[in-house]
Amino acid sequence: MVTKEMTIGQLLMEHPNVAPVLMEVGMHCLGCPSAQAESLEDAAMVHGMDADLLVEKINAFLNA
């Protein structure tokens, strides 16, 4: 299960198929060094979205 405390790097290492979901919500710099170490919660804040909704969307994608 994905949590908002996970870093983008950790998420993509464990679930590389999630990249299109992140791109769809506007997170286009997944390969940036700073993005790799950023938590999903921090990334959501920077992109003006609710971290809980983002995690919900990712987990729903992974469970589909």
PDB file of C-alpha atoms in Angstrom:
ATOM      1  CA  MET A   1       0.000   0.000   0.000  1.00  0.00           C
ATOM      2  CA  VAL A   2       1.243   3.449  -0.930  1.00  0.00           C
ATOM      3  CA  THR A   3       1.381   6.145   1.764  1.00  0.00           C
ATOM      4  CA  LYS A   4       1.908   9.889   1.516  1.00  0.00           C
ATOM      5  CA  GLU A   5       5.162   9.531   3.458  1.00  0.00           C
ATOM      6  CA  MET A   6       6.746   7.491   0.639  1.00  0.00           C
ATOM      7  CA  THR A   7       9.195   9.314  -1.585  1.00  0.00           C
ATOM      8  CA  ILE A   8       8.523   9.539  -5.293  1.00  0.00           C
ATOM      9  CA  GLY A   9      11.750   7.611  -5.870  1.00  0.00           C
ATOM     10  CA  GLN A  10      10.623   4.805  -3.564  1.00  0.00           C
ATOM     11  CA  LEU A  11       7.169   4.719  -5.171  1.00  0.00           C
ATOM     12  CA  LEU A  12       8.575   4.504  -8.693  1.00  0.00           C
ATOM     13  CA  MET A  13      11.114   1.860  -7.687  1.00  0.00           C
ATOM     14  CA  GLU A  14       8.385  -0.335  -6.192  1.00  0.00           C
ATOM     15  CA  HIS A  15       5.644   0.514  -8.710  1.00  0.00           C
ATOM     16  CA  PRO A  16       7.096   1.899 -11.979  1.00  0.00           C
ATOM     17  CA  ASN A  17       3.705   1.485 -13.653  1.00  0.00           C
ATOM     18  CA  VAL A  18       2.390   4.393 -11.521  1.00  0.00           C
ATOM     19  CA  ALA A  19       4.371   6.989 -13.526  1.00  0.00           C
ATOM     20  CA  PRO A  20       1.447   7.745 -15.919  1.00  0.00           C
ATOM     21  CA  VAL A  21      -0.842   8.411 -12.936  1.00  0.00           C
ATOM     22  CA  LEU A  22       1.608  10.967 -11.550  1.00  0.00           C
ATOM     23  CA  MET A  23       2.048  12.544 -14.991  1.00  0.00           C
ATOM     24  CA  GLU A  24      -1.734  12.765 -15.379  1.00  0.00           C
ATOM     25  CA  VAL A  25      -2.039  14.858 -12.204  1.00  0.00           C
ATOM     26  CA  GLY A  26       0.709  17.253 -13.308  1.00  0.00           C
ATOM     27  CA  MET A  27       3.840  15.759 -11.762  1.00  0.00           C
ATOM     28  CA  HIS A  28       6.015  15.865 -14.876  1.00  0.00           C
ATOM     29  CA  CYS A  29       9.511  15.983 -13.352  1.00  0.00           C
ATOM     30  CA  LEU A  30       9.582  12.469 -11.918  1.00  0.00           C
ATOM     31  CA  GLY A  31      13.235  12.023 -12.818  1.00  0.00           C
ATOM     32  CA  CYS A  32      14.425  15.252 -11.208  1.00  0.00           C
ATOM     33  CA  PRO A  33      16.849  14.568  -8.355  1.00  0.00           C
ATOM     34  CA  SER A  34      14.825  16.676  -5.932  1.00  0.00           C
ATOM     35  CA  ALA A  35      11.597  14.908  -6.898  1.00  0.00           C
ATOM     36  CA  GLN A  36      13.141  11.504  -6.212  1.00  0.00           C
ATOM     37  CA  ALA A  37      13.676  12.403  -2.544  1.00  0.00           C
ATOM     38  CA  GLU A  38      10.400  14.295  -2.135  1.00  0.00           C
ATOM     39  CA  SER A  39       7.529  12.630  -0.272  1.00  0.00           C
ATOM     40  CA  LEU A  40       4.191  12.266  -2.024  1.00  0.00           C
ATOM     41  CA  GLU A  41       2.766  14.631   0.593  1.00  0.00           C
ATOM     42  CA  ASP A  42       5.345  17.332  -0.213  1.00  0.00           C
ATOM     43  CA  ALA A  43       4.945  16.833  -3.965  1.00  0.00           C
ATOM     44  CA  ALA A  44       1.165  17.128  -3.656  1.00  0.00           C
ATOM     45  CA  MET A  45       1.524  20.354  -1.670  1.00  0.00           C
ATOM     46  CA  VAL A  46       3.878  21.845  -4.278  1.00  0.00           C
ATOM     47  CA  HIS A  47       1.406  20.945  -7.026  1.00  0.00           C
ATOM     48  CA  GLY A  48      -1.606  22.286  -5.124  1.00  0.00           C
ATOM     49  CA  MET A  49      -3.382  18.995  -4.565  1.00  0.00           C
ATOM     50  CA  ASP A  50      -4.655  17.001  -1.617  1.00  0.00           C
ATOM     51  CA  ALA A  51      -2.102  14.335  -0.662  1.00  0.00           C
ATOM     52  CA  ASP A  52      -4.769  11.977   0.674  1.00  0.00           C
ATOM     53  CA  LEU A  53      -6.673  12.121  -2.626  1.00  0.00           C
ATOM     54  CA  LEU A  54      -3.458  11.524  -4.557  1.00  0.00           C
ATOM     55  CA  VAL A  55      -2.609   8.456  -2.460  1.00  0.00           C
ATOM     56  CA  GLU A  56      -6.200   7.217  -2.861  1.00  0.00           C
ATOM     57  CA  LYS A  57      -5.918   7.565  -6.641  1.00  0.00           C
ATOM     58  CA  ILE A  58      -2.569   5.721  -6.734  1.00  0.00           C
ATOM     59  CA  ASN A  59      -3.799   2.883  -4.514  1.00  0.00           C
ATOM     60  CA  ALA A  60      -6.997   2.545  -6.567  1.00  0.00           C
ATOM     61  CA  PHE A  61      -4.858   2.308  -9.718  1.00  0.00           C
ATOM     62  CA  LEU A  62      -2.628  -0.349  -8.163  1.00  0.00           C
ATOM     63  CA  ASN A  63      -5.617  -2.364  -6.894  1.00  0.00           C
ATOM     64  CA  ALA A  64      -7.450  -2.261 -10.243  1.00  0.00           C
TER      65      ALA A  64
END
